[in-house]
CSV table of C-alpha atoms in Angstrom, one decimal:
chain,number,residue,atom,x,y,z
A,193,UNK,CA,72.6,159.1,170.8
A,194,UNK,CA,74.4,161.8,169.7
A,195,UNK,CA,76.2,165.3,170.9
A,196,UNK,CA,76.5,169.0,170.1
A,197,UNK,CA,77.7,169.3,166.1
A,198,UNK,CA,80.6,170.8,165.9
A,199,UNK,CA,80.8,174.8,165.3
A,200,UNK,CA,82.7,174.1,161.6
A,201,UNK,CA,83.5,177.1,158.9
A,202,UNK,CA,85.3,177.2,155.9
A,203,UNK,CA,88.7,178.7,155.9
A,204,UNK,CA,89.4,180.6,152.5
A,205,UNK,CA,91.8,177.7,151.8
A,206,UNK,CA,88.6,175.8,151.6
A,207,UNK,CA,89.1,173.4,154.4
A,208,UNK,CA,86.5,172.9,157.4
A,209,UNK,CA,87.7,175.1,160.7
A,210,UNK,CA,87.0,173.7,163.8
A,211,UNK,CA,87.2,177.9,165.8
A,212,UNK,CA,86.1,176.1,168.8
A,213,UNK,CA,89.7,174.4,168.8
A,214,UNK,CA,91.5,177.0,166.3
A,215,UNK,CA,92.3,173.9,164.4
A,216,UNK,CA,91.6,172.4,161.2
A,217,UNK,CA,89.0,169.4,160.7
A,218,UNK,CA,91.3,167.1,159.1
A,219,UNK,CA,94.5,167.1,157.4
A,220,UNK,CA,95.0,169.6,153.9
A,221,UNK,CA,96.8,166.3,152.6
A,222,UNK,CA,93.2,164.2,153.1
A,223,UNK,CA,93.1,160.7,152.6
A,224,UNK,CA,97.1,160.5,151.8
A,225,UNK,CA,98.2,160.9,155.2
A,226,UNK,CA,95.4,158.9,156.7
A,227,UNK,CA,96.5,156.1,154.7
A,228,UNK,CA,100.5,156.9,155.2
A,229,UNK,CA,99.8,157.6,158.8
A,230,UNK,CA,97.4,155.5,160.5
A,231,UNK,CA,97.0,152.3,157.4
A,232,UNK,CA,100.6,152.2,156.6
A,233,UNK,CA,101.7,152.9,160.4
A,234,UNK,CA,99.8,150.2,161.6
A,235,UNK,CA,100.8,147.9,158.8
A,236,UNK,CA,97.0,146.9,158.0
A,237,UNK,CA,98.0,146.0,154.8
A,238,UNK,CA,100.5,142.8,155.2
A,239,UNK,CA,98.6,142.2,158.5
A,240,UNK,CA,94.9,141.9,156.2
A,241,UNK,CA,96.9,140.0,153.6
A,242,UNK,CA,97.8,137.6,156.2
A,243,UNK,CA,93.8,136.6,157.0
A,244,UNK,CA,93.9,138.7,160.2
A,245,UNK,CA,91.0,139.9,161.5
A,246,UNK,CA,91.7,143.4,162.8
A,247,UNK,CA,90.0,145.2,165.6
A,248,UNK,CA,90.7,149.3,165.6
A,249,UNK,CA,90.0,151.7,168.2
A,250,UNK,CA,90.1,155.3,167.0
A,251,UNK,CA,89.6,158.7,168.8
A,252,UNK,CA,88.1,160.7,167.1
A,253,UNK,CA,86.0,160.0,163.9
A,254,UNK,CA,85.7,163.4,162.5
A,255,UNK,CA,85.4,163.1,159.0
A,256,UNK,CA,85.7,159.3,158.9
A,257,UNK,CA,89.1,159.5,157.0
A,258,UNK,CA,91.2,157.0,158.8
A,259,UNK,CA,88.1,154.6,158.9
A,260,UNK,CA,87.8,155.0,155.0
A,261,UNK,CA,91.9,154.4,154.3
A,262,UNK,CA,91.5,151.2,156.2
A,263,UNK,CA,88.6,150.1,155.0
A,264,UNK,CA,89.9,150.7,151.0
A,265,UNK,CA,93.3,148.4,152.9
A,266,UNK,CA,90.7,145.8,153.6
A,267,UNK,CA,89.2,145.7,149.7
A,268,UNK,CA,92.7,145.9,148.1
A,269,UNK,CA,93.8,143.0,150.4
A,270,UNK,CA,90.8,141.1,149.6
A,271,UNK,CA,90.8,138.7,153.0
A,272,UNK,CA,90.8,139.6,156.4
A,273,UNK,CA,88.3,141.3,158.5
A,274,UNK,CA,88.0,145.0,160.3
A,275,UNK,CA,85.8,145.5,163.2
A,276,UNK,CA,86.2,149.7,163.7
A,277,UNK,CA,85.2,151.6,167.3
A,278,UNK,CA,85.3,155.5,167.0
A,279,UNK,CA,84.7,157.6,170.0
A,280,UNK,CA,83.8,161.5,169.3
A,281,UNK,CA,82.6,164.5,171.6
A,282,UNK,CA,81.1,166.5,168.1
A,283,UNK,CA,80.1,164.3,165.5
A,284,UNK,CA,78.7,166.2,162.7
A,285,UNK,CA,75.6,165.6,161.3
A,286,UNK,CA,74.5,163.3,158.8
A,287,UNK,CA,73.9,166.3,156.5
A,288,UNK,CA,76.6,168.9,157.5
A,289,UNK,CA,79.3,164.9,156.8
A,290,UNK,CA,77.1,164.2,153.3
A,291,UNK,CA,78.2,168.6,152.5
A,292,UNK,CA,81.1,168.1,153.7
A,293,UNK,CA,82.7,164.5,151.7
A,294,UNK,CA,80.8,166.3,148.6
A,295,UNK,CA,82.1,169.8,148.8
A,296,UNK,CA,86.2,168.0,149.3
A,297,UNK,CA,85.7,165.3,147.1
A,298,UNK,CA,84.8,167.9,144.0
A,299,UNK,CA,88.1,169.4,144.9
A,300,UNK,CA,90.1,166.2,145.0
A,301,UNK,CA,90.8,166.8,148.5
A,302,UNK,CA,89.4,163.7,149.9
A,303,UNK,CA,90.3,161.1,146.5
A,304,UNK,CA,87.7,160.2,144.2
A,305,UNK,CA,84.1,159.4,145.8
A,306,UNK,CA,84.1,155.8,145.5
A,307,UNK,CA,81.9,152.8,147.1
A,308,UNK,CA,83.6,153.1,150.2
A,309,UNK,CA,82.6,156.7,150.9
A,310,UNK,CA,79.0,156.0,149.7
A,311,UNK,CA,78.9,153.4,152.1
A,312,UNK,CA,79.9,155.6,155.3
A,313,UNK,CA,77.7,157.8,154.0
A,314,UNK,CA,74.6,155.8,153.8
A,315,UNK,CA,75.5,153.9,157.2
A,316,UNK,CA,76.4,156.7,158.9
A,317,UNK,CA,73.0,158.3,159.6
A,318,UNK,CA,72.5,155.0,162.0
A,319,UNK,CA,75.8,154.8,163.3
A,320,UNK,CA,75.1,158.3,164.8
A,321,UNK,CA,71.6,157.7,165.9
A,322,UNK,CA,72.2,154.3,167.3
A,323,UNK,CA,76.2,153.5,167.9
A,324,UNK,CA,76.4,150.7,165.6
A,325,UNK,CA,75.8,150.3,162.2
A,326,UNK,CA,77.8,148.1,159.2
A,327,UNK,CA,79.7,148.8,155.8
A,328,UNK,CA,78.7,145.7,153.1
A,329,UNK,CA,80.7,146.5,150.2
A,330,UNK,CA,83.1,143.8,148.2
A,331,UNK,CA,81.9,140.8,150.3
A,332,UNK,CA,83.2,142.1,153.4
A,333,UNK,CA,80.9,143.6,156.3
A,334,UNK,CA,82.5,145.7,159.0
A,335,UNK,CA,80.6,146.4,161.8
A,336,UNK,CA,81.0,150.1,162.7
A,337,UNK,CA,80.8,151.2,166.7
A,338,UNK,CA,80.5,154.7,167.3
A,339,UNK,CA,80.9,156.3,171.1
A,340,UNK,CA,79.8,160.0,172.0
A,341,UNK,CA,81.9,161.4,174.7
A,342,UNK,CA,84.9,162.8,175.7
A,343,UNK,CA,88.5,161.2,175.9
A,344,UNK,CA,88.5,159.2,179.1
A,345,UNK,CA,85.3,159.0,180.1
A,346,UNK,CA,83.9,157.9,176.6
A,347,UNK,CA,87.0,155.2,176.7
A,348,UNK,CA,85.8,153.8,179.8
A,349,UNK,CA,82.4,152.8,178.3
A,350,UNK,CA,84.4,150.3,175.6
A,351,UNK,CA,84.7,146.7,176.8
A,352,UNK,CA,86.7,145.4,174.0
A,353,UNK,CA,90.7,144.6,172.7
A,354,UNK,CA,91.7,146.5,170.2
A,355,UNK,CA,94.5,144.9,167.7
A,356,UNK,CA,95.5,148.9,166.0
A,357,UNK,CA,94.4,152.2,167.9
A,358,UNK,CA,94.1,155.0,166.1
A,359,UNK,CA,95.2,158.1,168.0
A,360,UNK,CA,94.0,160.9,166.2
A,361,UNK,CA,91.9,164.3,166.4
A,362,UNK,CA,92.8,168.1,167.1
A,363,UNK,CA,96.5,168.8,167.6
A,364,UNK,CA,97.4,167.9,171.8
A,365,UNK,CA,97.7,171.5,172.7
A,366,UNK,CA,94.4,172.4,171.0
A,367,UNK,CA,92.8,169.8,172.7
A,368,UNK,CA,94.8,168.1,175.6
A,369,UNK,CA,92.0,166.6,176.7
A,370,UNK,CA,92.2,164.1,174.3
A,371,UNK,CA,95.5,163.6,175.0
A,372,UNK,CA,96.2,162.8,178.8
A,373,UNK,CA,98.0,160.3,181.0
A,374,UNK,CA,94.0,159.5,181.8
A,375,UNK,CA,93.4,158.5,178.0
A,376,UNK,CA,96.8,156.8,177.7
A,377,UNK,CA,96.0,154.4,180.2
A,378,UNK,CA,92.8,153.7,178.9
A,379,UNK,CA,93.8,153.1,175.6
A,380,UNK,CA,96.7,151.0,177.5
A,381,UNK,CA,94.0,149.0,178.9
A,382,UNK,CA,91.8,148.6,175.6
A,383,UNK,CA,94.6,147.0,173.6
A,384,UNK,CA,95.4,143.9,173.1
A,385,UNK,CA,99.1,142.4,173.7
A,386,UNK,CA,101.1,143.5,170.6
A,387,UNK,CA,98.7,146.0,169.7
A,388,UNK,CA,99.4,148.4,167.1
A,389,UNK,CA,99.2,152.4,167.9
A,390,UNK,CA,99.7,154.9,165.2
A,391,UNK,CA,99.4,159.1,165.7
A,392,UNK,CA,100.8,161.8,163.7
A,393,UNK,CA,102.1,163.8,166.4
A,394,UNK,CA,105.6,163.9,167.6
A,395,UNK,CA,104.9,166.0,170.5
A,396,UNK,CA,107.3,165.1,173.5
A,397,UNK,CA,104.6,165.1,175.9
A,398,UNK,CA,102.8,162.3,174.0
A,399,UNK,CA,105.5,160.0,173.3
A,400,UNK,CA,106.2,160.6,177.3
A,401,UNK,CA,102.9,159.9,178.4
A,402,UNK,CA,102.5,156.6,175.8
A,403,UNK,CA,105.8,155.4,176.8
A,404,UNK,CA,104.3,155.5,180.9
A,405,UNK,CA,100.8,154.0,180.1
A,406,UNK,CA,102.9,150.7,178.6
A,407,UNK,CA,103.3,151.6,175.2
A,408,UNK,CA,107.0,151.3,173.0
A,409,UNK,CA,107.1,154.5,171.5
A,410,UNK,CA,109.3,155.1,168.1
A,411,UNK,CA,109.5,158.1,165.9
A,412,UNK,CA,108.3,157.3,162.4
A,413,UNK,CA,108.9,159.4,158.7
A,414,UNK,CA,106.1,161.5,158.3
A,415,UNK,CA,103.8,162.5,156.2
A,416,UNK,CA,104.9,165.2,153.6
């Protein structure tokens, strides 16, 4: 597998720049607002504490951020199950992602590094290589699926139901591929009656097009 790595810098702020999308690589608040966001929005936490085994869909892996918040969900709920599907058109390398968690997680910027991140980190050189790989870690295993492609057409490779979908990735008008009627209804199709979906954008346009492809859209508190 795999795809062209991302073109990322370092702003003087010191978070990875994404120039080929004039956005940033992942939120200045980190693992807070993946875990306020996407964890809390979904309500992984009652929904793991209930024994329920929990199938997410997410587009766009980047850093692995909203994979990591959900998987600490799973270990401090000690029962229930995650099964997590990323698709992503630039997944960095396994060296440029070890640089990268290292570099943020000395400046408290991504939490402390704990056995959760050493885990991506040591599956994720297969998950890239192969599109499928595991996390062991606390008695749980969760399988890891990882698709390289873009939007639509990467969605329409997944055979699955997905109980939460992560909607993430570059803001819509950096990247409005990611973020078409075309991607709504696949993810429309991918999910599971009484499926979750959590994004951190408010954008009119998105609520729109979710609200066409099936979905019952409703504006959330935000992060910070």
């Amino acid at each position: 597998m795999g795809g062209r790595e991302p073109n990322l810098i370092w702003s003087d702020e010191g978070v990875p720049f994404a120039p080929d999308y004039d956005d940033v690589y992942y939120s200045r608040s980190g693992m807070e607002q993946g875990d306020l966001v996407f964890v809390q929005g979904s309500d992984l936490p009652a929904r793991l504490g209930r024994g329920e085994s929990i199938t997410i869909l997410e587009t766009g892996l980047g850093l692995g951020v909203n994979l990591l918040a959900a998987v600490r969900a799973l270990l401090e709920a000690g029962r229930g199950a995650l099964c997590h599907t990323s698709i992503e058109l630039h997944p960095l390398s396994p060296a440029t992602m070890a640089e990268v968690h290292g570099r943020l997680g000395r400046l408290g910027r991504l939490g402390r590094t704990d056995e959760a991140t050493e885990a991506f980190l040591r599956a994720y050189p297969e998950l890239l290589e192969e599109g499928e790989a595991t996390l062991s870690l606390g008695g749980h295993v969760v399988p890891l699926r990882l698709v390289v492609g873009d939007g639509a057409a990467a969605l329409r490779r997944l055979e699955f139901r997905a109980d939460a979908i992560f909607l993430d990735g570059f803001a819509p008008a950096r990247n409005p591929e990611l973020w078409s009627p075309e991607v709504f209804a696949e993810l429309a199709r991918l999910a599971r009656p009484g499926a979750s979906l959590a994004t951190y954008t408010a954008a009119g346009a998105v609520r729109a097009g979710l609200d066409r492809a099936g979905f019952e859209v409703k504006r959330c508190e935000g992060f910070g």
